[in-house]
Amino acid sequence: MKFILLSIFIFGTISMASAQKQINIELKKQLDSILQLDQGIREFGDTETSEKSKDTIAALFNSSKEVLQKSQWMIMKEIDSIHLKKVEAIVAKYGYPGKTLVGEPANTTVFYVIQHNPGNIPKYYPLIEKAGKSGELPFKYAAMMLDRKLSNEGKEQIYGTQVYSLQIVNSKTGKKEFFQYVIPIKDAKNVNQRRKKAGFDTTVEENTRRFGFVYKVYTLDEIKKITKPSN
């Protein structure tokens, strides 16, 4: 028994050491840094972010809250462009840097950078999908990118992750108002089953409330009529 237990201990130790060796520490650090900036600038603009957290984020960007507040969108656009070049070089060298290579949450970095550069989604979606199906990336991320890809193509999304807001003229009052909606979903009645299977922990109704409005089912034709510019 002692021999068996000793063998298990030795084998387990070797396995753990092997797993640690598989992680590319330098690449992980690089991706962690990119992810921190990518998410930080977006968290700064979140209405639920505390002032203390905003101070921390501003320090991350070597800036003051006031300056970051004024320049947030310009900074976001700039870092998204810089990060895209970096992750494209990483993907060219390593393929998708997934959980096995860089651990979590660094394995989500490439997803976020591509997701925030929508013009590159068609090129990289197959790579994200493969990573999601193989377990190198939680599948829900591949689902989100598919939704964005379809939405950008003017098609129905699958998982209800994409929302949109714009200013329209109310046909009854003639006044301008903001209109927020979940981009039309294919087979909307079964969307929550698909979300659960994909790994989401909220329903489409719950997810929509996070954006400050109530979910309503629309078709593509209905949205076209509602958002059609008035003459």
Coordinates of C-alpha atoms in Angstrom, one line a residue, residues 80-174:
D80 CA -7.9 48.1 -29.7
S81 CA -5.8 48.8 -32.8
I82 CA -2.5 48.3 -31.1
H83 CA -3.7 45.1 -29.4
L84 CA -5.0 43.7 -32.7
K85 CA -1.5 43.9 -34.2
K86 CA -0.1 42.1 -31.2
V87 CA -2.5 39.2 -31.1
E88 CA -2.3 38.7 -34.8
A89 CA 1.4 38.2 -34.4
I90 CA 0.8 35.8 -31.5
V91 CA -1.8 33.8 -33.5
A92 CA 0.5 33.6 -36.5
K93 CA 3.2 32.1 -34.2
Y94 CA 1.2 29.9 -31.8
G95 CA -2.3 29.5 -33.2
Y96 CA -5.0 30.2 -30.7
P97 CA -3.3 30.6 -27.3
G98 CA -5.8 28.6 -25.3
K99 CA -6.0 27.2 -21.7
T100 CA -3.3 24.6 -22.3
L101 CA -0.7 27.1 -23.4
V102 CA -1.5 30.2 -21.2
G103 CA -4.1 29.2 -18.6
E104 CA -7.1 31.2 -17.6
P105 CA -8.2 33.9 -18.0
A106 CA -5.3 34.7 -20.4
N107 CA -7.0 32.3 -22.9
T108 CA -9.8 34.8 -23.4
T109 CA -7.5 37.7 -24.4
V110 CA -7.4 37.0 -28.2
F111 CA -11.2 36.6 -28.2
Y112 CA -11.8 40.0 -26.6
V113 CA -9.3 41.8 -28.9
I114 CA -10.9 40.3 -32.0
Q115 CA -14.4 40.9 -30.7
H116 CA -13.5 44.6 -30.2
N117 CA -12.2 44.8 -33.8
P118 CA -15.3 43.7 -35.7
G119 CA -13.8 44.1 -39.1
N120 CA -11.6 41.1 -38.4
I121 CA -14.2 38.8 -37.0
P122 CA -14.9 37.0 -40.3
K123 CA -11.2 36.2 -40.6
Y124 CA -10.7 34.9 -37.1
Y125 CA -14.1 33.4 -36.2
P126 CA -13.2 29.9 -37.4
L127 CA -10.2 29.9 -35.1
I128 CA -12.3 31.1 -32.1
E129 CA -15.0 28.5 -32.9
K130 CA -12.3 25.7 -33.0
A131 CA -10.9 26.9 -29.7
G132 CA -14.4 26.9 -28.1
K133 CA -15.3 23.4 -29.4
S134 CA -11.9 22.0 -28.2
G135 CA -12.2 23.4 -24.7
E136 CA -9.3 25.7 -25.0
L137 CA -11.8 28.6 -24.7
P138 CA -15.2 28.4 -22.9
F139 CA -17.7 27.9 -25.8
K140 CA -19.8 30.8 -24.7
Y141 CA -17.1 33.1 -26.1
A142 CA -17.4 31.5 -29.5
A143 CA -21.2 31.9 -29.2
M144 CA -20.8 35.6 -28.6
M145 CA -18.5 36.1 -31.5
L146 CA -20.9 34.2 -33.8
D147 CA -23.7 36.5 -32.7
R148 CA -21.7 39.6 -33.5
K149 CA -20.6 38.2 -36.8
L150 CA -24.2 37.4 -37.8
S151 CA -25.4 40.8 -36.5
N152 CA -22.8 42.6 -38.5
E153 CA -23.9 40.8 -41.6
G154 CA -27.5 41.9 -41.0
K155 CA -28.6 38.4 -40.1
E156 CA -30.4 37.0 -37.1
Q157 CA -28.2 36.1 -34.1
I158 CA -28.4 32.7 -32.4
Y159 CA -27.8 33.3 -28.6
G160 CA -29.2 36.8 -28.1
T161 CA -25.9 38.4 -26.8
Q162 CA -25.9 41.4 -29.1
V163 CA -27.9 44.6 -28.3
Y164 CA -28.1 47.8 -30.2
S165 CA -29.2 51.4 -29.5
L166 CA -29.8 54.4 -31.7
Q167 CA -31.7 57.6 -31.9
I168 CA -35.0 57.5 -33.8
V169 CA -37.9 59.8 -34.3
N170 CA -41.1 58.7 -32.5
S171 CA -43.8 58.5 -35.1
K172 CA -46.5 59.6 -32.6
T173 CA -44.7 62.5 -30.9
G174 CA -42.3 63.5 -33.7

